[in-house]
Structure formats: C-alpha cells, structure tokens
Coordinates of C-alpha atoms in Angstrom, one line a residue:
X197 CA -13.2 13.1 -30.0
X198 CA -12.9 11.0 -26.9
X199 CA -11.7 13.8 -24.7
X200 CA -14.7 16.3 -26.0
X201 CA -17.0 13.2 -24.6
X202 CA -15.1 13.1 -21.4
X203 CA -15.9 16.9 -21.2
X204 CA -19.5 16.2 -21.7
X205 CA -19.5 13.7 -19.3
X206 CA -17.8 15.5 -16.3
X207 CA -19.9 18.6 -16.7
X208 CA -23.1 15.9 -16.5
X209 CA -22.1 14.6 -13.7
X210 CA -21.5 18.0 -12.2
X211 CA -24.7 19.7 -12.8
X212 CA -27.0 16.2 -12.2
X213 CA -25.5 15.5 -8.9
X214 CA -28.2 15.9 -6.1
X215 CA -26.4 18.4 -4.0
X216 CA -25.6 20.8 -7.3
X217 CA -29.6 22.6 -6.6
X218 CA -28.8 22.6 -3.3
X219 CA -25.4 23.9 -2.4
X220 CA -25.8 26.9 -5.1
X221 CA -25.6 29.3 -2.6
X222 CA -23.0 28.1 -1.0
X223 CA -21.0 28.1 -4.8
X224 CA -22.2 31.6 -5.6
X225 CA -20.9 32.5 -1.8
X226 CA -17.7 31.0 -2.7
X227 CA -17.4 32.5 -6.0
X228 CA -18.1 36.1 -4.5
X229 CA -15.8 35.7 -2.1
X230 CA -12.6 34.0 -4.6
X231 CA -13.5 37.3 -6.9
X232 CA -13.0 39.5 -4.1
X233 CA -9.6 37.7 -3.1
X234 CA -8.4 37.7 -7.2
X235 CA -9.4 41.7 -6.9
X236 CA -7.3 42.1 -4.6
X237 CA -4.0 39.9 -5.8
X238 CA -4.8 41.8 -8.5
X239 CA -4.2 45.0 -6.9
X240 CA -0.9 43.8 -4.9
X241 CA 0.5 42.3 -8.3
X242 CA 0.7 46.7 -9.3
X243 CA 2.7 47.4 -6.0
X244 CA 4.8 43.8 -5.8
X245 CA 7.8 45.2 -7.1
X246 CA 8.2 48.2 -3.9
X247 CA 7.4 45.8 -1.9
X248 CA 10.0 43.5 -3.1
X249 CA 12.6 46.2 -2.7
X250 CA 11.8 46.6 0.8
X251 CA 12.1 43.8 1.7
X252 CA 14.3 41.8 -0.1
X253 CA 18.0 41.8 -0.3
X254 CA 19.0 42.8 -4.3
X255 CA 18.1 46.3 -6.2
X256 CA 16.0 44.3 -8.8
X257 CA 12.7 43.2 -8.0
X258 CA 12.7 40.7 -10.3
X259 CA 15.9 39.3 -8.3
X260 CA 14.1 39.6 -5.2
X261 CA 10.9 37.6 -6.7
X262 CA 12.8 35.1 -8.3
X263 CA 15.2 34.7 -4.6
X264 CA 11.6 33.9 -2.7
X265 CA 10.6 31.2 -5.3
X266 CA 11.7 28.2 -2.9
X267 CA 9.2 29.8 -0.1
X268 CA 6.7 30.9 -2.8
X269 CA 6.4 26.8 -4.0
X270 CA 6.4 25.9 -0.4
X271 CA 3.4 28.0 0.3
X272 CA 1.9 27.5 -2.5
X273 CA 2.2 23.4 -1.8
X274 CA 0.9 23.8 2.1
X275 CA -1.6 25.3 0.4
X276 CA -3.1 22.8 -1.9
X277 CA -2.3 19.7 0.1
X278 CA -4.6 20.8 2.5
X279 CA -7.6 22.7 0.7
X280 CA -7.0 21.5 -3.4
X281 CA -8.9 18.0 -3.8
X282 CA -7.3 15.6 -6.4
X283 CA -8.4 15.3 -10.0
X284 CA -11.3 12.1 -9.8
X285 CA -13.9 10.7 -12.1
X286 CA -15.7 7.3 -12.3
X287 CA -13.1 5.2 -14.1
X288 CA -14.8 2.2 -14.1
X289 CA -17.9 2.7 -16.4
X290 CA -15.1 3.5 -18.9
X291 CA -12.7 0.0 -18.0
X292 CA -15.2 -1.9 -20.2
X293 CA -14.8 0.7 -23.7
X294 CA -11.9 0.5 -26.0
X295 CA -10.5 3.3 -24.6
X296 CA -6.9 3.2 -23.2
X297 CA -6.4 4.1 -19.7
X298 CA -3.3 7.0 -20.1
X299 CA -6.0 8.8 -22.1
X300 CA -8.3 8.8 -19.2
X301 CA -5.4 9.4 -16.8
X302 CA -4.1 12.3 -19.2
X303 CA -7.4 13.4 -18.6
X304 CA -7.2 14.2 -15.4
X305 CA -4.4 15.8 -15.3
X306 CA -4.6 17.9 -18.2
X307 CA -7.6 19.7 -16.1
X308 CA -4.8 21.1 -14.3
X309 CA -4.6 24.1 -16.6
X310 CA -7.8 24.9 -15.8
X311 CA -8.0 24.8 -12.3
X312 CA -8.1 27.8 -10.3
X313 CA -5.7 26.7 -7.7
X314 CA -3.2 26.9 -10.6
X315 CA -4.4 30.7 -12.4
X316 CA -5.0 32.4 -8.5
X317 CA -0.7 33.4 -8.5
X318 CA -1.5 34.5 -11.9
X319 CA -3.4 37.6 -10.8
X320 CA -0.6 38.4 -8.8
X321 CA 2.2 37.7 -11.2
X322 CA 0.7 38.9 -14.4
X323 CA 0.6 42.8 -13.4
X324 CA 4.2 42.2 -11.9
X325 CA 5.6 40.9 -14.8
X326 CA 4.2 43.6 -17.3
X327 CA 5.4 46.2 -14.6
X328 CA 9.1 44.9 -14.3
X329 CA 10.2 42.4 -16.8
X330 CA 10.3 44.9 -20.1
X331 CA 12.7 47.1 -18.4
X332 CA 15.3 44.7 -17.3
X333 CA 14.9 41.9 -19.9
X334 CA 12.5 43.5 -22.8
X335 CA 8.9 42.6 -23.5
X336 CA 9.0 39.7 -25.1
X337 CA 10.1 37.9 -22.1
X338 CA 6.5 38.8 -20.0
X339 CA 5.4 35.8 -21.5
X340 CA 8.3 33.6 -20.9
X341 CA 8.1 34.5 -17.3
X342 CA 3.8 34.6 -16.9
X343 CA 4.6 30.4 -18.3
X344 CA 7.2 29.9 -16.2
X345 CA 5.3 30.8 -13.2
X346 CA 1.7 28.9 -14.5
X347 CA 4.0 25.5 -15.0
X348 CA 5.6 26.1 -11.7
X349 CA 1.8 26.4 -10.6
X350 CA 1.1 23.3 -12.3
X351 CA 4.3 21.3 -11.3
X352 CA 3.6 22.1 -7.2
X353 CA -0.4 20.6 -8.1
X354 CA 0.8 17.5 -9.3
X355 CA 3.7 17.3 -6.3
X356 CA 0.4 18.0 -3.9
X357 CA -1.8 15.2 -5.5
X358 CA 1.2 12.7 -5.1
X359 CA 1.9 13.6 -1.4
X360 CA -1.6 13.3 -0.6
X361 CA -2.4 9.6 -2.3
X362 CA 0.6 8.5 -0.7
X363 CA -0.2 10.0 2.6
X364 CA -3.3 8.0 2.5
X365 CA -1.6 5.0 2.2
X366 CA -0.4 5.9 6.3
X367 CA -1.1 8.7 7.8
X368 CA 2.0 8.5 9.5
X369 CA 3.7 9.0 6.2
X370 CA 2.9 12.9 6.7
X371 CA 5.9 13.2 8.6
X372 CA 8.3 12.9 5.9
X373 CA 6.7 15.9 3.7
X374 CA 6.3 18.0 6.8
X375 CA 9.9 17.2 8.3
X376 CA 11.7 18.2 4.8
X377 CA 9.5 21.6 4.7
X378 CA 10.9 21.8 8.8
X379 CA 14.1 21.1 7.7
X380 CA 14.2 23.7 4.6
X381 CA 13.1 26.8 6.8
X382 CA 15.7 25.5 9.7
X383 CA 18.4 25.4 7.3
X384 CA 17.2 29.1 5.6
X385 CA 16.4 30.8 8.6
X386 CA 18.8 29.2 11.2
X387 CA 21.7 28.3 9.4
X388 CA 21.2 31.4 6.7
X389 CA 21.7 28.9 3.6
X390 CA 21.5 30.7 0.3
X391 CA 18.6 28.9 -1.0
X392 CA 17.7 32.7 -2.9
X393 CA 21.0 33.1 -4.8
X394 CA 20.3 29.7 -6.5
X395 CA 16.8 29.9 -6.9
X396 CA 17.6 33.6 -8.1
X397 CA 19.8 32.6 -10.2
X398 CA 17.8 29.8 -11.9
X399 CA 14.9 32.7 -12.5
X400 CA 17.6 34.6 -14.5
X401 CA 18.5 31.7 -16.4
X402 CA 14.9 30.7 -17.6
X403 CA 14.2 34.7 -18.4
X404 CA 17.1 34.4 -20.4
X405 CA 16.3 31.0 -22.3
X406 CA 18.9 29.2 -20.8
X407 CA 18.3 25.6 -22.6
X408 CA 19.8 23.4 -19.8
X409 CA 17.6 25.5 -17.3
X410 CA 14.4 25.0 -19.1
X411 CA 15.3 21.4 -20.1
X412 CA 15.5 20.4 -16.4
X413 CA 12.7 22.2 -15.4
X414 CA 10.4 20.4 -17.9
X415 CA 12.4 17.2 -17.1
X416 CA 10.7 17.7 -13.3
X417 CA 7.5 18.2 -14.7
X418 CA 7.0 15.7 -17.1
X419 CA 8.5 13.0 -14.4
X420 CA 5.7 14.8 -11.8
X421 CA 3.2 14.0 -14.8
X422 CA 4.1 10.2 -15.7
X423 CA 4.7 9.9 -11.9
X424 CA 0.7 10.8 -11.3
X425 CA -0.4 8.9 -13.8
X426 CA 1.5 5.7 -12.1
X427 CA 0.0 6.2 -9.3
X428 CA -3.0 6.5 -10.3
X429 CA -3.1 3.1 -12.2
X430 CA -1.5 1.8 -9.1
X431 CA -4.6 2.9 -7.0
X432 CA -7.1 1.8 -9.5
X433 CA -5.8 -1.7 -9.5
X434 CA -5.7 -1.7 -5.8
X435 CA -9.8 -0.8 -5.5
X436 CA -10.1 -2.7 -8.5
X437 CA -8.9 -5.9 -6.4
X438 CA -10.4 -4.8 -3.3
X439 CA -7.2 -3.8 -1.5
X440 CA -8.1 -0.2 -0.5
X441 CA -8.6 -0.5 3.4
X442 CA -5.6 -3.1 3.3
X443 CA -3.2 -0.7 5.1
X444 CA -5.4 0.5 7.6
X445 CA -6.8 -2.2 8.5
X446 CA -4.7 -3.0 11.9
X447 CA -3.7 0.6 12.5
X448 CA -4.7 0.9 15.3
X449 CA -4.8 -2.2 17.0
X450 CA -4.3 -0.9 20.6
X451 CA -5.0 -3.9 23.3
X452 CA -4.3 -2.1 26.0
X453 CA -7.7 -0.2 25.9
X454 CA -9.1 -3.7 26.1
X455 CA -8.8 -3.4 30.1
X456 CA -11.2 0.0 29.8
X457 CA -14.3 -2.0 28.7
X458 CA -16.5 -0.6 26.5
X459 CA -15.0 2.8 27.1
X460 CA -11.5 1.5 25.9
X461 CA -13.1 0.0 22.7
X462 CA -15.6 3.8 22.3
X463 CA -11.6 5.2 22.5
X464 CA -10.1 3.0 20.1
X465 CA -13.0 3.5 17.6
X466 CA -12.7 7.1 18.0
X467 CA -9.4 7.1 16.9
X468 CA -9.7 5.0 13.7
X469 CA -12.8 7.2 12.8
X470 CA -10.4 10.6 13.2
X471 CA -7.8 8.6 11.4
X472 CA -9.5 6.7 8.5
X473 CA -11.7 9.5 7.3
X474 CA -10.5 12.2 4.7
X475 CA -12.5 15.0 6.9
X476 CA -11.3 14.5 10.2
X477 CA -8.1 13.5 9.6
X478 CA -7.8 17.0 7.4
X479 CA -9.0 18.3 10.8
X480 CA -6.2 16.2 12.8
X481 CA -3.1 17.4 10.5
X482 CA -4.9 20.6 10.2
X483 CA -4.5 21.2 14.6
X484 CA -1.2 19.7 14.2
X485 CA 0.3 22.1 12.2
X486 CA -1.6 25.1 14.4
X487 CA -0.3 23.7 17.2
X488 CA 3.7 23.5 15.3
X489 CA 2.9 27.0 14.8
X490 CA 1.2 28.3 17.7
X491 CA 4.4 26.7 20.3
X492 CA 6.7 28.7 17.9
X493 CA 5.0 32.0 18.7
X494 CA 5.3 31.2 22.8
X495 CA 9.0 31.2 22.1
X496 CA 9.6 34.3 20.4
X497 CA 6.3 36.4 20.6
X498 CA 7.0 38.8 23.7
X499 CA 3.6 40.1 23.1
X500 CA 2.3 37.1 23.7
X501 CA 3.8 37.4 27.3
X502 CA 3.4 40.1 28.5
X503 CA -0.7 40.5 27.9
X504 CA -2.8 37.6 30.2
X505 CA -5.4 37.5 28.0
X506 CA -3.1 36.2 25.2
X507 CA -1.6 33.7 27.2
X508 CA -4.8 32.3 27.7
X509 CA -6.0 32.1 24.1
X510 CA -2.3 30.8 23.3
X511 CA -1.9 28.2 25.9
X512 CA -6.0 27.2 25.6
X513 CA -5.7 26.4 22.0
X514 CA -2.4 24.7 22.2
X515 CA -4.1 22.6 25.2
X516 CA -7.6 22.0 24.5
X517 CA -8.0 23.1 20.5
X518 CA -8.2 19.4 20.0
X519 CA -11.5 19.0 22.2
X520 CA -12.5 22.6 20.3
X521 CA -12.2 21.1 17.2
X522 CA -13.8 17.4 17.6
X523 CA -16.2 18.1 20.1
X524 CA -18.7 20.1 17.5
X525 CA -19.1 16.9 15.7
X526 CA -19.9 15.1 19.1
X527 CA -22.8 13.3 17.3
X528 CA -22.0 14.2 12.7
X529 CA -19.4 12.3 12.4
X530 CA -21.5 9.3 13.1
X531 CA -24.7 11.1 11.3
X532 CA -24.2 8.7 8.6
X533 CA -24.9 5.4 10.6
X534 CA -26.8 7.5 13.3
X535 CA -30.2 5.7 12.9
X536 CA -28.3 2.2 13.1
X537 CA -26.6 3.4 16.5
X538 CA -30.4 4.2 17.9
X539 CA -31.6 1.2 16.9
X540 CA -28.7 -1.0 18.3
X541 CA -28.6 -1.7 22.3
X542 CA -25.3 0.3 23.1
X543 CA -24.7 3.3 25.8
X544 CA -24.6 6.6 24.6
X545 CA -23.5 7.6 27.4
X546 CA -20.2 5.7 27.7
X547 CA -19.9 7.1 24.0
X548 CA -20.0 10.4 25.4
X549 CA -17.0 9.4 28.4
X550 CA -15.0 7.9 26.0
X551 CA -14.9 10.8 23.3
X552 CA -14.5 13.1 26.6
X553 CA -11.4 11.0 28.4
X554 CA -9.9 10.8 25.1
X555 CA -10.2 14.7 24.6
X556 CA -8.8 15.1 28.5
X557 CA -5.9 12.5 27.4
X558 CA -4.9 14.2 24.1
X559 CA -5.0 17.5 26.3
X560 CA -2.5 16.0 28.6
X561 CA -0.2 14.8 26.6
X562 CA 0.6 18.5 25.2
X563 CA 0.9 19.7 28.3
X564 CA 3.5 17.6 29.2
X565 CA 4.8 18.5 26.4
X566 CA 4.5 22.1 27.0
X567 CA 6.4 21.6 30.8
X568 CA 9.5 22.5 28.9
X569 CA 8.3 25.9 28.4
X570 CA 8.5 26.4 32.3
X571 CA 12.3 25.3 32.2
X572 CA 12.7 28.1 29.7
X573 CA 10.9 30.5 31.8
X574 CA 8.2 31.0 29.8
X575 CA 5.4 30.6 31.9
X576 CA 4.6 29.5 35.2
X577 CA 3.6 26.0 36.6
X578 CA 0.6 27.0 37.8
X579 CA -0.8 28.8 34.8
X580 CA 0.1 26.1 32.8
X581 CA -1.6 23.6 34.9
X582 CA -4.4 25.7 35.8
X583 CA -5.0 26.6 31.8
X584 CA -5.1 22.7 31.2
X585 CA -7.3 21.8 34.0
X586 CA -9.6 24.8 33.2
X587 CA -10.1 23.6 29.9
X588 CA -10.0 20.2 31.0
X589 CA -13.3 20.8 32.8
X590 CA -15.3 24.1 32.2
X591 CA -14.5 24.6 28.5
X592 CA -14.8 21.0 27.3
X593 CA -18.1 20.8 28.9
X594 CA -19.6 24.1 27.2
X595 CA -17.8 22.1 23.6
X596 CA -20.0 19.5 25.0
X597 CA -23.3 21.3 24.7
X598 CA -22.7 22.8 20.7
X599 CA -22.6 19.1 19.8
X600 CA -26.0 18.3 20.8
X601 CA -27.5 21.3 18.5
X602 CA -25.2 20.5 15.4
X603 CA -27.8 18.3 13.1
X604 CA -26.3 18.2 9.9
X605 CA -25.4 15.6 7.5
X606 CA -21.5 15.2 8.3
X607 CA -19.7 14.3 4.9
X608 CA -16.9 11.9 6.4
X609 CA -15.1 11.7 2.9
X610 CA -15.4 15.7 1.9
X611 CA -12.8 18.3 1.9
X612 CA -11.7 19.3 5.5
X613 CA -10.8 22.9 5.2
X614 CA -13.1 25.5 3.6
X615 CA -16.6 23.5 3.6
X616 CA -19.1 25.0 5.5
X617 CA -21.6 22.6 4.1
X618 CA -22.1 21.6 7.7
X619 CA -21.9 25.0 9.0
X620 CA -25.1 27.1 10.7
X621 CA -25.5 30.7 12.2
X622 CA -26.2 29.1 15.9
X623 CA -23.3 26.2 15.7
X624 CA -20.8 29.4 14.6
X625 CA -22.7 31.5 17.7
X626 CA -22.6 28.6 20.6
X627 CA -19.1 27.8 19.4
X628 CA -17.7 31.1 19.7
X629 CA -20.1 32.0 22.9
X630 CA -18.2 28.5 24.1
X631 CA -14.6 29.4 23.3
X632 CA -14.9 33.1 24.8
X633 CA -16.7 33.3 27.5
X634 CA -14.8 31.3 29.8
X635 CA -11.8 33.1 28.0
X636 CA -13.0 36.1 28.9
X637 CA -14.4 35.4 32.5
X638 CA -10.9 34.4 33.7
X639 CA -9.3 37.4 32.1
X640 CA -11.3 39.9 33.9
X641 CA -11.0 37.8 37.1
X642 CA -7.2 38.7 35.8
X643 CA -7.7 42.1 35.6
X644 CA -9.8 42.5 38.6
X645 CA -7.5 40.6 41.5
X646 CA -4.1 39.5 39.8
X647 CA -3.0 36.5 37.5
X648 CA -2.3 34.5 40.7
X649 CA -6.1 34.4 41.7
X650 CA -7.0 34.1 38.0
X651 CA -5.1 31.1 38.1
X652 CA -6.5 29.5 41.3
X653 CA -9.8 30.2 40.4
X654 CA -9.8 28.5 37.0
X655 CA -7.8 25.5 38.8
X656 CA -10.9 25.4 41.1
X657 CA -13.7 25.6 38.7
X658 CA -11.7 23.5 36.3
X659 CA -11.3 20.5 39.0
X660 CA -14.9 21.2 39.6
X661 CA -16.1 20.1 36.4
X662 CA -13.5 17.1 35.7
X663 CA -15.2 15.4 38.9
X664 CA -18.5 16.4 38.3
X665 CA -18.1 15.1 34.6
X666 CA -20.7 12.5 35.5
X667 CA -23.2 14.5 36.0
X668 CA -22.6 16.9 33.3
X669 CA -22.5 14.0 30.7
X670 CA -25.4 12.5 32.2
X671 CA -27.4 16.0 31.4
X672 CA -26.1 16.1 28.4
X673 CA -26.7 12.6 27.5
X674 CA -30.1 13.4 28.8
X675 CA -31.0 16.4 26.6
X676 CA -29.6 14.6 23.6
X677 CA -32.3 12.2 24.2
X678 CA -34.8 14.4 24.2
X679 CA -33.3 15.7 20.4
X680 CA -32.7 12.7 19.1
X681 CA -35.6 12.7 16.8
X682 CA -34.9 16.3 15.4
X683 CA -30.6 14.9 15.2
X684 CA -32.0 11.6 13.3
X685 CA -34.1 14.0 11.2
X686 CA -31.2 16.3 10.6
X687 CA -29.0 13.5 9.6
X688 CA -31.1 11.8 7.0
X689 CA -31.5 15.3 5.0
X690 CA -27.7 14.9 3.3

C-alpha cells in the first residue's frame, strides 16, 4: 500500500513541477532521439555475434561477449557516472509519518528496474542472446543470460550512485575511481593480463547455473544495495543536521590570491563556483577526461601528425578547451544571483579579467605539461607555443563575445552532460563560428605559405590580443552593459 502511494506521489511531483509544460519539447526531442538510438542497438544486437568473431580471440561468440564483460561494466559505469542522475525524492515530508525509512530507501532503489539506463544494453543483448545461446547451451538459458546481464545493469547503477555521493564529499576523491579504471586498461592492454579468460570463464559458469558463481554474484549485489541505502541515511542525517557544505567549506582557501586584490578574490571565487556546483564541476571532470583522452591520441595517432589542421584542433582543445567550455557561461552561471550582482557596487569588469587570467592560467599549465611532447618529437616548440598563445589571445576573446548573447537561466545543480535546457540556435552558431574560424584562418595561412609562417602569424596575432586584453574586455564589458537589461530579463525566466 505505502509503495503504490509513493508511486502516486513521485508521478505528482513529476507532472506538477513548473518546468514539466515547458521542457516538453525538449522530452519529446529526447525521447525521439533515445528511440532512434534503441533502433539501432536493436539492429547491432542481430549482427553482435560476427562481429564478436572478428574481433575477438575464441570461436564462440558467446566466449567472446562474456571475455569483454570487464570493459563492457567499465563502459557502461563511465557512462552513468557522468550522464545517469541518482534516485532522489523529498524525504523529509515523509520523516514525520510512521513509515520506516529502508522502505523509503528501498524505494529508491527498487526504481532501478525501471530505469532506462538499466533496459538500453537490453536491446542489444536480447537479440544476441536468442541468436546464440540455444545453440551452444539450449533455450532455456536465453533467460538466465538476458537476467544476468539486466542485474549486471543494475549492479554497475548502484556502484555509479555510490562513486558519485562519495565524490561529492571531495572532488578530489575522483581520482581514486578514475586511477583504478587507468590502472585496469594499463594492466589489460600494456601488460596483456587475462582479465577475459576469467571474466569468460565466470559467463560460462552463470550459463551453466554454477551455484557458487551465482551466489557471489548476488552476494555483490545485495552488499551494492545495503551499501546505497547506508549511504543514503548517512547523507540524510548530515542535511538533516545541517552538515552538507561542511567539507567544502575551506576547499579552497588559497591566500596567496589575496596579493591580486579583487582580481585574486574574482579567481578564487571562480574556482569554488566551478568546484561546488554539480553542473560545472560535471563540465570540469567532463574536460578532464577529454583532455586524458585527447594527449593519448597525440602519442599514437600518426594521422594526427601528419595533417596541420589536426594539430591544430588537437593541441587547441587540449590548450584552450577549458576557456571553450567555461567562457559560454561568462555571465549563467551567476544568472541565479545576477540581479543582486547589478545591484551591489562591484566591477564587472575586474569580473571579466579575472575569469580571463584564470582561463590564460589553466591554459598554461597544460602547456607545460604538454612540453614533454617536444622531447618526444612530437611537435615542435614553436607550434606548441604559438597554438597556446593563439588561443591565449584571438580565440578566448571571440569565447568572450558568445557569453554576452547567452541569456538563459543557468541551472547550477542540474545534470552536466546532455541538458540543452540552456542551449539556443545562435549560442550553438557563435560558438562554433568562434571555435572555427580562427581554426580555419590559420590552416589556410598553412596551406597557403608553410606551417612555419602559420605559426608566426598566430604567435603575432595571438600576442596581439593578450596585450590588448584591456581593451577588448573593456568592449566587451561595455556591450554587456548595454544587454544587461535583456541578460537580467533572460535570467529571471527559469
């Protein structure tokens, strides 16, 4: 009885929210688009077992599946830690009811099963399974194998949900999760350790009812389960008792900006705004592991060398995708508390430098980072340093101008990746226009002369524009101004 009222209750809350009405379109969008993607899992699921036998190492596709499970949960993990949001309801109304807490914390999790980040592997596996299972291991194990799988779904949701509350806790926790998933592919790919054999193995010995198999396997579930549901008594306690920010609260406590004046306080606000708030920081870890992934590819991608225009895109995101990515929410990401900003006697404009030299400082710090490539040959000195400078200057500053058209409520506490709530056809146009036109000016320069002049060139008009920031700021301060009333209006309609 209590969990059909729980049911009514979430599905009230759902449809009576004030954004349900108007974010329909952009549900219906999303619902288009997941059927499209299920179509065509769909599809793949009917050719999974040739593929499997191309490129895996055993004449069973089932072998082969079962060998990729290790990658298949790691994926599958990345996945939802950064695009699945956790399980949540109002708890408290319910704290003052005779109603035990599990039973609300069961709740939660048991809307697991019905969550589509757990059935979309389903479209995939389900036509594999009925495809290849009967002939090696008879029909009645398509079943055993579709639950195995949906579990294993399950199992990796609840993992996800505890990484990310305990993440929260300190950011800095994140390198734990992502160093063991590091350490898993080094070990595989590097070291060729046989994770497949045993995860092979264990697929053949839960087709085949193995008891011991299946009782550890639901051993690790059940302790993911009662492992969630600690937690999440643990965190209601702690907002209960007002302990939420208690972590955070001297994070970043960095004295040394102290000496920058107001611009060394606009820094060190920056940062705990990026690092405090579920968006942006989905944004931060987001770049982080681009960037893990795009220095990996300079190593081993030839293509990558050999074709100037590549280099370009490479290096430029590596260098100044930070700036790309924070510099369209110049002015959002304080659209909550914009109108108390206006109305306070501050500088914009040392806002603005601040945001800017912290942008230019991030930058720097991966280029010297990236100096080791030019011990390894990679690339050249001046590239590098012409690429950094370039974007430095000319590239940050055309970043500069899509924040002073963006005007929409930014949702500090909403999901990070796939939420285009703050999303319009001319942010998408000028941040594109921004990114590839400067791209493309210095690879025809490239074409034209040679790299060498290429690279001079950008070093000159890059070095241009890092002086004259001043004066570009100032502009942009200036036409800001100007907006201000159509940003304030913007901002209000969340």
């Amino acid at each position: 009885m209590i969990n059909k009222e729980l049911r009514e209750h979430q599905w009230k809350a759902f449809v009576r929210h004030p954004m349900f009405a108007r974010s329909i379109g952009v549900k219906i969008f999303m619902i288009i688009t997941f059927s499209f993607i299920a179509l065509e899992f769909f599809a793949l699921g009917f050719m999974l077992d040739k593929i499997c036998l191309e490129l895996g190492n055993y004449t069973s596709p089932v072998d082969c599946f079962n060998s990729w499970l290790l990658y298949i949960i790691m994926a599958d993990f990345v996945l939802k830690l950064f695009m699945k949001t956790n399980q949540s309801m109002q708890v408290a109304p319910y704290l003052t009811l005779p109603v035990k807490r599990n039973k609300l914390f069961n709740f939660l999790l048991r809307k697991e099963f019905f969550s589509m980040w757990n059935w979309y592997l389903m479209f995939l596996v389900v036509p594999f399974a009925f495809k290849t299972i009967p002939t090696e291991y008879g029909f009645l194990k398509v079943p055993v194998f579709i639950l195995f799988i949906f579990l294993l779904g399950i199992a990796v949701s609840l993992l996800a949900a505890l990484t990310k509350n305990w993440i929260k806790s300190g950011f800095w926790k994140a390198i734990f999760p992502a160093g063991l998933l590091a350490g898993i592919l080094v070990l595989a790919f590097k070291f060729n350790f046989p994770f497949g054999d045993y995860t092979r193995l264990f697929g053949e010995w839960i087709l085949r009812l193995n008891p011991f198999a299946w009782l550890a396997f639901m051993a690790c579930f059940l302790m993911l389960w009662f492992a969630n549901r600690y937690q999440m008594r643990s965190i209601l306690y702690q907002e209960m008792q007002g302990e939420k920010m208690k972590d955070s609260v001297n994070l970043f406590n960095l004295t040394f900006l102290d000496r920058f004046g107001s611009i060394g306080e606009y820094i060190s606000l920056e940062l705990k705004l990026i690092t405090r708030n579920k968006r942006l920081r989905t944004q931060l870890f987001t770049f982080v592991v681009l960037l893990f992934v795009f220095g990996i590819q300079l190593f081993s991608n030839s293509v990558i060398q050999k074709s100037f225009f590549m280099q370009l895109f490479w290096f430029g995101f590596i260098m100044g995708g930070f700036g790309m990515i924070f510099s369209q929410y110049l002015f959002m990401s304080e659209s909550s508390y914009f109108d108390g900003l206006m109305a306070r006697n501050h500088s914009f404009l040392d806002l603005m430098r601040a945001k800017y030299y912290f942008y230019c400082a991030v930058s720097f710090v991966i280029y010297l980072l990236m100096l080791i490539l030019i011990y390894y040959g990679k690339v050249s000195f001046l590239f590098l340093t012409s690429v950094y400078v370039y974007y430095a200057g000319l590239v940050t500053c055309c970043y500069f101008q899509n924040g002073v058209y963006n005007k929409s409520y930014f949702d500090l506490e909403g999901s990070g990746l796939m939420n285009w709530k703050t999303t319009s056809s001319s942010q998408m146009l000028i941040s594109m226009l921004s990114m590839f036109l400067p791209l493309c000016l210095a690879a025809i320069i490239g074409g034209v002369f040679s790299q060498t002049v290429a690279c001079y060139v950008m070093l000159g008009i890059g070095l241009t524009f890092m002086l004259g920031s001043n004066y570009w700021l100032e502009w942009t301060y200036k036409r800001m101004i100007k907006r201000k009333y159509i940003l304030m209006d913007g901002f209000r309609s969340n």
